[in-house]
Amino acid sequence: MNRLARSISAEWRKVRATKLWWVLAIVLAGYSAMMAAVFAFMFGSMASEMGGIAIPSQDAANLAYSSVSTFGYVIPLLFGALMATGEIRHRTLGLAFTYEPKRGIVLLGKVIVLLGIGIVLGLIGVIGAVAAAASVFGASGGDPMLGSSVTLALLARIIGAIAIWAVIGFGVGVLLRNQAFAIVLTLVFTQFIEPVLRMAASFWDWSAQLAKFLPGAASDSFVGASVMNSMSTVDPTMPASAQPLGIWGGLAVLAAYAIVAVAIGWATRWRRDVR
């Protein structure tokens, strides 16, 4: 077994030794199910009553299922941040460096494991959302579109976005180091600051151009569906520059956030002496 494989194995054992990952997985599944059911009801059974605009079944399903990443991305972000700050708080990072002196290998091992756990979290969130939304669509006579290749591709991108968010959270945790501060900042940014910025910025052309490069906006663009992005699509009063980046543009920006966060953490924090 090479050094990277040993590091990955060690990090995987650390994750499995705690309850954090499956507790957050349950939270994500429940939260995703709740939000997806709400949007399935709004855009499915009530579609004809929403301003007289009938929403196609595929669009309604996309909006319901994408609630996993639109609203639930805070969960993998928190998990990644706690993975980093927890090691610093409990002083187990020094032990990892003792067994593997090359810190770059330890960092890479953690990132790979986080991607894997992010995929698991994304899959669990998708299962919760699909189960809830499909039930609502079925009860209201709508089509959950589960046999559509468009839906399957959307679900795959949701899982990918959740995995990338876990890495972004890890980079944020390495930068901040303080666990309480990382938790508070993550919650405040995802639940208040960015949503407000995205809503406010959509009214002016120059600010809308900048707002679509925010991490949440990039994530929604990559997934390909979002309640927030849909506002700029259906509202003619929104500036043209408020249109989302597109799938590949969103992926590039979201991946850049992950790479930059981890790289800055490596350059400024990871190479310091561990107390």
GROMACS .gro file of N, CA, C and O in nm, residues 87-203:
model
  468
   87GLU      N    1  -1.001   1.850   1.397
   87GLU     CA    2  -0.865   1.797   1.414
   87GLU      C    3  -0.776   1.898   1.486
   87GLU      O    4  -0.691   1.861   1.567
   88ILE      N    5  -0.795   2.026   1.454
   88ILE     CA    6  -0.716   2.129   1.520
   88ILE      C    7  -0.757   2.143   1.666
   88ILE      O    8  -0.673   2.154   1.756
   89ARG      N    9  -0.887   2.139   1.691
   89ARG     CA   10  -0.937   2.155   1.827
   89ARG      C   11  -0.894   2.040   1.917
   89ARG      O   12  -0.855   2.063   2.033
   90HIS      N   13  -0.902   1.919   1.866
   90HIS     CA   14  -0.868   1.802   1.947
   90HIS      C   15  -0.721   1.760   1.934
   90HIS      O   16  -0.680   1.658   1.989
   91ARG      N   17  -0.645   1.837   1.858
   91ARG     CA   18  -0.501   1.818   1.843
   91ARG      C   19  -0.464   1.678   1.791
   91ARG      O   20  -0.368   1.617   1.836
   92THR      N   21  -0.545   1.629   1.698
   92THR     CA   22  -0.513   1.501   1.635
   92THR      C   23  -0.438   1.520   1.503
   92THR      O   24  -0.391   1.423   1.445
   93LEU      N   25  -0.429   1.645   1.457
   93LEU     CA   26  -0.362   1.671   1.330
   93LEU      C   27  -0.212   1.641   1.342
   93LEU      O   28  -0.151   1.588   1.247
   94GLY      N   29  -0.154   1.674   1.457
   94GLY     CA   30  -0.012   1.646   1.477
   94GLY      C   31   0.018   1.498   1.470
   94GLY      O   32   0.124   1.457   1.419
   95LEU      N   33  -0.074   1.416   1.517
   95LEU     CA   34  -0.056   1.271   1.511
   95LEU      C   35  -0.056   1.223   1.366
   95LEU      O   36   0.024   1.136   1.328
   96ALA      N   37  -0.144   1.283   1.284
   96ALA     CA   38  -0.147   1.247   1.142
   96ALA      C   39  -0.016   1.283   1.074
   96ALA      O   40   0.036   1.207   0.991
   97PHE      N   41   0.042   1.398   1.111
   97PHE     CA   42   0.169   1.440   1.052
   97PHE      C   43   0.285   1.354   1.103
   97PHE      O   44   0.387   1.342   1.036
   98THR      N   45   0.268   1.296   1.220
   98THR     CA   46   0.373   1.208   1.272
   98THR      C   47   0.380   1.079   1.190
   98THR      O   48   0.488   1.031   1.156
   99TYR      N   49   0.262   1.025   1.158
   99TYR     CA   50   0.258   0.902   1.080
   99TYR      C   51   0.289   0.927   0.932
   99TYR      O   52   0.340   0.839   0.863
  100GLU      N   53   0.254   1.046   0.883
  100GLU     CA   54   0.283   1.082   0.744
  100GLU      C   55   0.343   1.222   0.742
  100GLU      O   56   0.272   1.322   0.742
  101PRO      N   57   0.477   1.232   0.742
  101PRO     CA   58   0.543   1.362   0.750
  101PRO      C   59   0.514   1.455   0.632
  101PRO      O   60   0.521   1.577   0.647
  102LYS      N   61   0.483   1.400   0.516
  102LYS     CA   62   0.453   1.483   0.400
  102LYS      C   63   0.311   1.536   0.411
  102LYS      O   64   0.214   1.465   0.388
  103ARG      N   65   0.301   1.663   0.446
  103ARG     CA   66   0.170   1.720   0.475
  103ARG      C   67   0.081   1.728   0.351
  103ARG      O   68  -0.042   1.727   0.361
  104GLY      N   69   0.143   1.739   0.235
  104GLY     CA   70   0.065   1.741   0.112
  104GLY      C   71  -0.011   1.612   0.091
  104GLY      O   72  -0.125   1.613   0.042
  105ILE      N   73   0.048   1.501   0.128
  105ILE     CA   74  -0.020   1.372   0.115
  105ILE      C   75  -0.137   1.364   0.212
  105ILE      O   76  -0.245   1.314   0.177
  106VAL      N   77  -0.118   1.412   0.334
  106VAL     CA   78  -0.227   1.414   0.432
  106VAL      C   79  -0.342   1.501   0.380
  106VAL      O   80  -0.460   1.462   0.388
  107LEU      N   81  -0.308   1.617   0.325
  107LEU     CA   82  -0.410   1.707   0.272
  107LEU      C   83  -0.485   1.642   0.157
  107LEU      O   84  -0.609   1.647   0.153
  108LEU      N   85  -0.413   1.582   0.066
  108LEU     CA   86  -0.477   1.517  -0.049
  108LEU      C   87  -0.566   1.401  -0.004
  108LEU      O   88  -0.677   1.382  -0.057
  109GLY      N   89  -0.518   1.326   0.094
  109GLY     CA   90  -0.598   1.215   0.146
  109GLY      C   91  -0.729   1.265   0.205
  109GLY      O   92  -0.836   1.204   0.184
  110LYS      N   93  -0.724   1.376   0.278
  110LYS     CA   94  -0.845   1.432   0.338
  110LYS      C   95  -0.941   1.481   0.230
  110LYS      O   96  -1.063   1.460   0.240
  111VAL      N   97  -0.888   1.545   0.128
  111VAL     CA   98  -0.973   1.597   0.020
  111VAL      C   99  -1.043   1.481  -0.052
  111VAL      O  100  -1.164   1.489  -0.082
  112ILE      N  101  -0.971   1.374  -0.080
  112ILE     CA  102  -1.030   1.259  -0.149
  112ILE      C  103  -1.140   1.196  -0.065
  112ILE      O  104  -1.249   1.162  -0.114
  113VAL      N  105  -1.114   1.180   0.065
  113VAL     CA  106  -1.216   1.123   0.154
  113VAL      C  107  -1.338   1.214   0.162
  113VAL      O  108  -1.452   1.168   0.161
  114LEU      N  109  -1.313   1.345   0.168
  114LEU     CA  110  -1.425   1.440   0.174
  114LEU      C  111  -1.510   1.435   0.047
  114LEU      O  112  -1.632   1.445   0.054
  115LEU      N  113  -1.445   1.419  -0.067
  115LEU     CA  114  -1.521   1.403  -0.191
  115LEU      C  115  -1.609   1.279  -0.184
  115LEU      O  116  -1.726   1.281  -0.225
  116GLY      N  117  -1.553   1.171  -0.131
  116GLY     CA  118  -1.630   1.047  -0.117
  116GLY      C  119  -1.748   1.063  -0.022
  116GLY      O  120  -1.861   1.021  -0.053
  117ILE      N  121  -1.722   1.123   0.093
  117ILE     CA  122  -1.831   1.145   0.189
  117ILE      C  123  -1.933   1.242   0.132
  117ILE      O  124  -2.055   1.228   0.153
  118GLY      N  125  -1.886   1.342   0.058
  118GLY     CA  126  -1.978   1.436  -0.006
  118GLY      C  127  -2.071   1.366  -0.104
  118GLY      O  128  -2.190   1.397  -0.112
  119ILE      N  129  -2.017   1.270  -0.177
  119ILE     CA  130  -2.100   1.193  -0.270
  119ILE      C  131  -2.205   1.113  -0.193
  119ILE      O  132  -2.322   1.106  -0.234
  120VAL      N  133  -2.165   1.054  -0.081
  120VAL     CA  134  -2.259   0.979   0.002
  120VAL      C  135  -2.369   1.072   0.056
  120VAL      O  136  -2.488   1.039   0.050
  121LEU      N  137  -2.329   1.189   0.107
  121LEU     CA  138  -2.427   1.285   0.157
  121LEU      C  139  -2.522   1.329   0.045
  121LEU      O  140  -2.643   1.339   0.065
  122GLY      N  141  -2.465   1.356  -0.073
  122GLY     CA  142  -2.548   1.397  -0.185
  122GLY      C  143  -2.647   1.290  -0.226
  122GLY      O  144  -2.764   1.319  -0.254
  123LEU      N  145  -2.601   1.165  -0.226
  123LEU     CA  146  -2.690   1.054  -0.263
  123LEU      C  147  -2.804   1.040  -0.163
  123LEU      O  148  -2.920   1.022  -0.202
  124ILE      N  149  -2.772   1.053  -0.034
  124ILE     CA  150  -2.876   1.042   0.069
  124ILE      C  151  -2.974   1.159   0.058
  124ILE      O  152  -3.096   1.141   0.071
  125GLY      N  153  -2.923   1.279   0.034
  125GLY     CA  154  -3.011   1.394   0.015
  125GLY      C  155  -3.102   1.378  -0.105
  125GLY      O  156  -3.221   1.410  -0.099
  126VAL      N  157  -3.047   1.326  -0.214
  126VAL     CA  158  -3.126   1.305  -0.336
  126VAL      C  159  -3.236   1.201  -0.311
  126VAL      O  160  -3.350   1.217  -0.355
  127ILE      N  161  -3.201   1.094  -0.240
  127ILE     CA  162  -3.301   0.991  -0.209
  127ILE      C  163  -3.416   1.051  -0.129
  127ILE      O  164  -3.534   1.026  -0.158
  128GLY      N  165  -3.383   1.133  -0.029
  128GLY     CA  166  -3.488   1.197   0.050
  128GLY      C  167  -3.575   1.289  -0.034
  128GLY      O  168  -3.699   1.286  -0.023
  129ALA      N  169  -3.512   1.370  -0.118
  129ALA     CA  170  -3.587   1.465  -0.201
  129ALA      C  171  -3.675   1.394  -0.303
  129ALA      O  172  -3.791   1.430  -0.322
  130VAL      N  173  -3.618   1.295  -0.370
  130VAL     CA  174  -3.693   1.223  -0.473
  130VAL      C  175  -3.812   1.148  -0.412
  130VAL      O  176  -3.923   1.150  -0.466
  131ALA      N  177  -3.789   1.083  -0.298
  131ALA     CA  178  -3.897   1.009  -0.234
  131ALA      C  179  -4.013   1.101  -0.196
  131ALA      O  180  -4.131   1.069  -0.220
  132ALA      N  181  -3.980   1.216  -0.139
  132ALA     CA  182  -4.085   1.309  -0.096
  132ALA      C  183  -4.154   1.375  -0.215
  132ALA      O  184  -4.278   1.380  -0.222
  133ALA      N  185  -4.074   1.427  -0.309
  133ALA     CA  186  -4.132   1.500  -0.422
  133ALA      C  187  -4.213   1.407  -0.512
  133ALA      O  188  -4.321   1.444  -0.560
  134ALA      N  189  -4.160   1.288  -0.537
  134ALA     CA  190  -4.232   1.194  -0.623
  134ALA      C  191  -4.366   1.155  -0.563
  134ALA      O  192  -4.466   1.139  -0.634
  135SER      N  193  -4.371   1.143  -0.431
  135SER     CA  194  -4.497   1.111  -0.364
  135SER      C  195  -4.597   1.223  -0.382
  135SER      O  196  -4.716   1.199  -0.408
  136VAL      N  197  -4.551   1.347  -0.369
  136VAL     CA  198  -4.641   1.462  -0.386
  136VAL      C  199  -4.688   1.473  -0.530
  136VAL      O  200  -4.806   1.496  -0.557
  137PHE      N  201  -4.595   1.457  -0.625
  137PHE     CA  202  -4.634   1.461  -0.766
  137PHE      C  203  -4.738   1.353  -0.797
  137PHE      O  204  -4.836   1.378  -0.867
  138GLY      N  205  -4.713   1.232  -0.745
  138GLY     CA  206  -4.806   1.122  -0.770
  138GLY      C  207  -4.942   1.149  -0.710
  138GLY      O  208  -5.046   1.121  -0.773
  139ALA      N  209  -4.946   1.204  -0.589
  139ALA     CA  210  -5.074   1.230  -0.522
  139ALA      C  211  -5.153   1.340  -0.591
  139ALA      O  212  -5.277   1.342  -0.585
  140SER      N  213  -5.083   1.432  -0.656
  140SER     CA  214  -5.150   1.545  -0.721
  140SER      C  215  -5.170   1.523  -0.871
  140SER      O  216  -5.213   1.615  -0.942
  141GLY      N  217  -5.137   1.404  -0.918
  141GLY     CA  218  -5.156   1.374  -1.059
  141GLY      C  219  -5.045   1.423  -1.148
  141GLY      O  220  -5.059   1.424  -1.271
  142GLY      N  221  -4.934   1.465  -1.090
  142GLY     CA  222  -4.821   1.512  -1.168
  142GLY      C  223  -4.727   1.399  -1.206
  142GLY      O  224  -4.743   1.285  -1.163
  143ASP      N  225  -4.628   1.432  -1.286
  143ASP     CA  226  -4.530   1.334  -1.332
  143ASP      C  227  -4.396   1.364  -1.266
  143ASP      O  228  -4.339   1.472  -1.287
  144PRO      N  229  -4.341   1.272  -1.186
  144PRO     CA  230  -4.211   1.296  -1.121
  144PRO      C  231  -4.093   1.291  -1.217
  144PRO      O  232  -3.981   1.326  -1.178
  145MET      N  233  -4.114   1.247  -1.339
  145MET     CA  234  -4.012   1.247  -1.444
  145MET      C  235  -3.887   1.166  -1.405
  145MET      O  236  -3.775   1.199  -1.445
  146LEU      N  237  -3.906   1.058  -1.331
  146LEU     CA  238  -3.792   0.979  -1.286
  146LEU      C  239  -3.732   0.895  -1.399
  146LEU      O  240  -3.618   0.849  -1.387
  147GLY      N  241  -3.806   0.874  -1.505
  147GLY     CA  242  -3.752   0.799  -1.618
  147GLY      C  243  -3.683   0.885  -1.721
  147GLY      O  244  -3.632   0.834  -1.822
  148SER      N  245  -3.676   1.015  -1.695
  148SER     CA  246  -3.616   1.107  -1.791
  148SER      C  247  -3.465   1.114  -1.774
  148SER      O  248  -3.414   1.122  -1.662
  149SER      N  249  -3.394   1.115  -1.885
  149SER     CA  250  -3.248   1.128  -1.880
  149SER      C  251  -3.208   1.266  -1.828
  149SER      O  252  -3.102   1.282  -1.766
  150VAL      N  253  -3.292   1.366  -1.851
  150VAL     CA  254  -3.265   1.500  -1.800
  150VAL      C  255  -3.268   1.500  -1.648
  150VAL      O  256  -3.181   1.559  -1.581
  151THR      N  257  -3.364   1.429  -1.591
  151THR     CA  258  -3.374   1.419  -1.445
  151THR      C  259  -3.255   1.345  -1.387
  151THR      O  260  -3.196   1.388  -1.286
  152LEU      N  261  -3.217   1.235  -1.449
  152LEU     CA  262  -3.104   1.156  -1.398
  152LEU      C  263  -2.974   1.237  -1.403
  152LEU      O  264  -2.892   1.230  -1.311
  153ALA      N  265  -2.956   1.313  -1.511
  153ALA     CA  266  -2.837   1.398  -1.520
  153ALA      C  267  -2.839   1.506  -1.413
  153ALA      O  268  -2.735   1.538  -1.353
  154LEU      N  269  -2.956   1.563  -1.388
  154LEU     CA  270  -2.969   1.664  -1.284
  154LEU      C  271  -2.933   1.606  -1.147
  154LEU      O  272  -2.858   1.668  -1.070
  155LEU      N  273  -2.982   1.487  -1.117
  155LEU     CA  274  -2.953   1.424  -0.988
  155LEU      C  275  -2.803   1.396  -0.973
  155LEU      O  276  -2.747   1.413  -0.864
  156ALA      N  277  -2.740   1.355  -1.081
  156ALA     CA  278  -2.595   1.331  -1.077
  156ALA      C  279  -2.519   1.460  -1.049
  156ALA      O  280  -2.422   1.461  -0.972
  157ARG      N  281  -2.562   1.569  -1.110
  157ARG     CA  282  -2.495   1.697  -1.086
  157ARG      C  283  -2.518   1.747  -0.943
  157ARG      O  284  -2.429   1.809  -0.883
  158ILE      N  285  -2.636   1.720  -0.888
  158ILE     CA  286  -2.662   1.756  -0.749
  158ILE      C  287  -2.563   1.686  -0.657
  158ILE      O  288  -2.503   1.748  -0.567
  159ILE      N  289  -2.543   1.557  -0.679
  159ILE     CA  290  -2.449   1.480  -0.596
  159ILE      C  291  -2.308   1.535  -0.611
  159ILE      O  292  -2.234   1.549  -0.514
  160GLY      N  293  -2.270   1.568  -0.734
  160GLY     CA  294  -2.138   1.626  -0.758
  160GLY      C  295  -2.120   1.759  -0.688
  160GLY      O  296  -2.014   1.788  -0.630
  161ALA      N  297  -2.224   1.843  -0.691
  161ALA     CA  298  -2.216   1.974  -0.625
  161ALA      C  299  -2.201   1.959  -0.474
  161ALA      O  300  -2.121   2.030  -0.411
  162ILE      N  301  -2.275   1.867  -0.416
  162ILE     CA  302  -2.266   1.842  -0.271
  162ILE      C  303  -2.124   1.798  -0.234
  162ILE      O  304  -2.067   1.842  -0.132
  163ALA      N  305  -2.063   1.714  -0.317
  163ALA     CA  306  -1.926   1.668  -0.291
  163ALA      C  307  -1.827   1.784  -0.295
  163ALA      O  308  -1.737   1.795  -0.209
  164ILE      N  309  -1.842   1.873  -0.391
  164ILE     CA  310  -1.752   1.988  -0.401
  164ILE      C  311  -1.770   2.081  -0.282
  164ILE      O  312  -1.673   2.137  -0.229
  165TRP      N  313  -1.894   2.097  -0.235
  165TRP     CA  314  -1.918   2.182  -0.118
  165TRP      C  315  -1.846   2.130   0.005
  165TRP      O  316  -1.802   2.208   0.090
  166ALA      N  317  -1.836   1.998   0.019
  166ALA     CA  318  -1.764   1.942   0.134
  166ALA      C  319  -1.617   1.985   0.131
  166ALA      O  320  -1.558   2.015   0.235
  167VAL      N  321  -1.557   1.987   0.012
  167VAL     CA  322  -1.417   2.030  -0.001
  167VAL      C  323  -1.404   2.179   0.028
  167VAL      O  324  -1.307   2.223   0.093
  168ILE      N  325  -1.499   2.259  -0.020
  168ILE     CA  326  -1.497   2.402   0.009
  168ILE      C  327  -1.503   2.424   0.161
  168ILE      O  328  -1.430   2.506   0.217
  169GLY      N  329  -1.589   2.350   0.227
  169GLY     CA  330  -1.600   2.361   0.373
  169GLY      C  331  -1.470   2.327   0.443
  169GLY      O  332  -1.431   2.393   0.540
  170PHE      N  333  -1.400   2.226   0.392
  170PHE     CA  334  -1.271   2.189   0.450
  170PHE      C  335  -1.171   2.303   0.435
  170PHE      O  336  -1.099   2.336   0.529
  171GLY      N  337  -1.167   2.363   0.318
  171GLY     CA  338  -1.077   2.475   0.297
  171GLY      C  339  -1.109   2.592   0.389
  171GLY      O  340  -1.018   2.654   0.446
  172VAL      N  341  -1.238   2.620   0.408
  172VAL     CA  342  -1.278   2.726   0.501
  172VAL      C  343  -1.236   2.692   0.643
  172VAL      O  344  -1.186   2.778   0.717
  173GLY      N  345  -1.253   2.566   0.683
  173GLY     CA  346  -1.213   2.524   0.817
  173GLY      C  347  -1.064   2.536   0.841
  173GLY      O  348  -1.020   2.578   0.949
  174VAL      N  349  -0.984   2.501   0.741
  174VAL     CA  350  -0.839   2.513   0.754
  174VAL      C  351  -0.799   2.659   0.769
  174VAL      O  352  -0.711   2.694   0.848
  175LEU      N  353  -0.867   2.747   0.695
  175LEU     CA  354  -0.836   2.890   0.702
  175LEU      C  355  -0.874   2.950   0.837
  175LEU      O  356  -0.799   3.026   0.897
  176LEU      N  357  -0.992   2.916   0.887
  176LEU     CA  358  -1.043   2.978   1.009
  176LEU      C  359  -0.988   2.915   1.136
  176LEU      O  360  -0.969   2.985   1.237
  177ARG      N  361  -0.971   2.782   1.134
  177ARG     CA  362  -0.914   2.706   1.247
  177ARG      C  363  -1.006   2.701   1.369
  177ARG      O  364  -1.014   2.599   1.435
  178ASN      N  365  -1.073   2.809   1.401
  178ASN     CA  366  -1.160   2.812   1.518
  178ASN      C  367  -1.295   2.748   1.484
  178ASN      O  368  -1.365   2.795   1.393
  179GLN      N  369  -1.332   2.643   1.555
  179GLN     CA  370  -1.451   2.566   1.520
  179GLN      C  371  -1.580   2.647   1.536
  179GLN      O  372  -1.665   2.646   1.447
  180ALA      N  373  -1.594   2.715   1.648
  180ALA     CA  374  -1.716   2.793   1.671
  180ALA      C  375  -1.732   2.902   1.566
  180ALA      O  376  -1.843   2.923   1.512
  181PHE      N  377  -1.624   2.971   1.533
  181PHE     CA  378  -1.629   3.077   1.433
  181PHE      C  379  -1.664   3.019   1.296
  181PHE      O  380  -1.742   3.080   1.220
  182ALA      N  381  -1.608   2.903   1.264
  182ALA     CA  382  -1.636   2.841   1.134
  182ALA      C  383  -1.784   2.804   1.122
  182ALA      O  384  -1.846   2.824   1.017
  183ILE      N  385  -1.842   2.751   1.230
  183ILE     CA  386  -1.984   2.714   1.227
  183ILE      C  387  -2.072   2.837   1.209
  183ILE      O  388  -2.163   2.839   1.125
  184VAL      N  389  -2.045   2.940   1.289
  184VAL     CA  390  -2.126   3.062   1.283
  184VAL      C  391  -2.114   3.128   1.145
  184VAL      O  392  -2.215   3.166   1.084
  185LEU      N  393  -1.992   3.140   1.094
  185LEU     CA  394  -1.972   3.205   0.965
  185LEU      C  395  -2.040   3.127   0.853
  185LEU      O  396  -2.102   3.186   0.762
  186THR      N  397  -2.030   2.995   0.858
  186THR     CA  398  -2.093   2.911   0.756
  186THR      C  399  -2.244   2.930   0.755
  186THR      O  400  -2.306   2.948   0.649
  187LEU      N  401  -2.305   2.927   0.872
  187LEU     CA  402  -2.450   2.943   0.881
  187LEU      C  403  -2.495   3.082   0.840
  187LEU      O  404  -2.592   3.098   0.765
  188VAL      N  405  -2.424   3.184   0.886
  188VAL     CA  406  -2.462   3.321   0.853
  188VAL      C  407  -2.448   3.348   0.703
  188VAL      O  408  -2.536   3.408   0.640
  189PHE      N  409  -2.338   3.300   0.644
  189PHE     CA  410  -2.316   3.326   0.502
  189PHE      C  411  -2.418   3.253   0.415
  189PHE      O  412  -2.476   3.312   0.323
  190THR      N  413  -2.441   3.124   0.443
  190THR     CA  414  -2.529   3.045   0.357
  190THR      C  415  -2.677   3.076   0.376
  190THR      O  416  -2.755   3.069   0.281
  191GLN      N  417  -2.716   3.110   0.499
  191GLN     CA  418  -2.857   3.130   0.527
  191GLN      C  419  -2.901   3.276   0.522
  191GLN      O  420  -3.021   3.303   0.517
  192PHE      N  421  -2.807   3.370   0.523
  192PHE     CA  422  -2.846   3.510   0.524
  192PHE      C  423  -2.770   3.594   0.421
  192PHE      O  424  -2.829   3.652   0.331
  193ILE      N  425  -2.637   3.598   0.433
  193ILE     CA  426  -2.559   3.693   0.353
  193ILE      C  427  -2.573   3.666   0.203
  193ILE      O  428  -2.611   3.756   0.126
  194GLU      N  429  -2.543   3.544   0.160
  194GLU     CA  430  -2.547   3.519   0.015
  194GLU      C  431  -2.688   3.528  -0.043
  194GLU      O  432  -2.706   3.589  -0.149
  195PRO      N  433  -2.791   3.468   0.020
  195PRO     CA  434  -2.926   3.485  -0.037
  195PRO      C  435  -2.968   3.631  -0.051
  195PRO      O  436  -3.028   3.670  -0.152
  196VAL      N  437  -2.935   3.712   0.050
  196VAL     CA  438  -2.971   3.854   0.043
  196VAL      C  439  -2.893   3.924  -0.069
  196VAL      O  440  -2.949   4.003  -0.146
  197LEU      N  441  -2.764   3.892  -0.080
  197LEU     CA  442  -2.683   3.952  -0.186
  197LEU      C  443  -2.735   3.915  -0.324
  197LEU      O  444  -2.743   3.999  -0.414
  198ARG      N  445  -2.773   3.789  -0.341
  198ARG     CA  446  -2.822   3.744  -0.472
  198ARG      C  447  -2.954   3.811  -0.508
  198ARG      O  448  -2.976   3.849  -0.623
  199MET      N  449  -3.041   3.825  -0.410
  199MET     CA  450  -3.170   3.890  -0.436
  199MET      C  451  -3.151   4.039  -0.465
  199MET      O  452  -3.208   4.093  -0.561
  200ALA      N  453  -3.069   4.105  -0.384
  200ALA     CA  454  -3.048   4.249  -0.402
  200ALA      C  455  -2.974   4.280  -0.531
  200ALA      O  456  -3.006   4.378  -0.600
  201ALA      N  457  -2.876   4.194  -0.564
  201ALA     CA  458  -2.793   4.222  -0.682
  201ALA      C  459  -2.868   4.203  -0.813
  201ALA      O  460  -2.827   4.256  -0.917
  202SER      N  461  -2.979   4.129  -0.809
  202SER     CA  462  -3.049   4.098  -0.934
  202SER      C  463  -3.122   4.218  -0.994
  202SER      O  464  -3.172   4.210  -1.106
  203PHE      N  465  -3.128   4.330  -0.924
  203PHE     CA  466  -3.203   4.445  -0.973
  203PHE      C  467  -3.118   4.539  -1.058
  203PHE      O  468  -3.172   4.628  -1.125
   0.00000   0.00000   0.00000
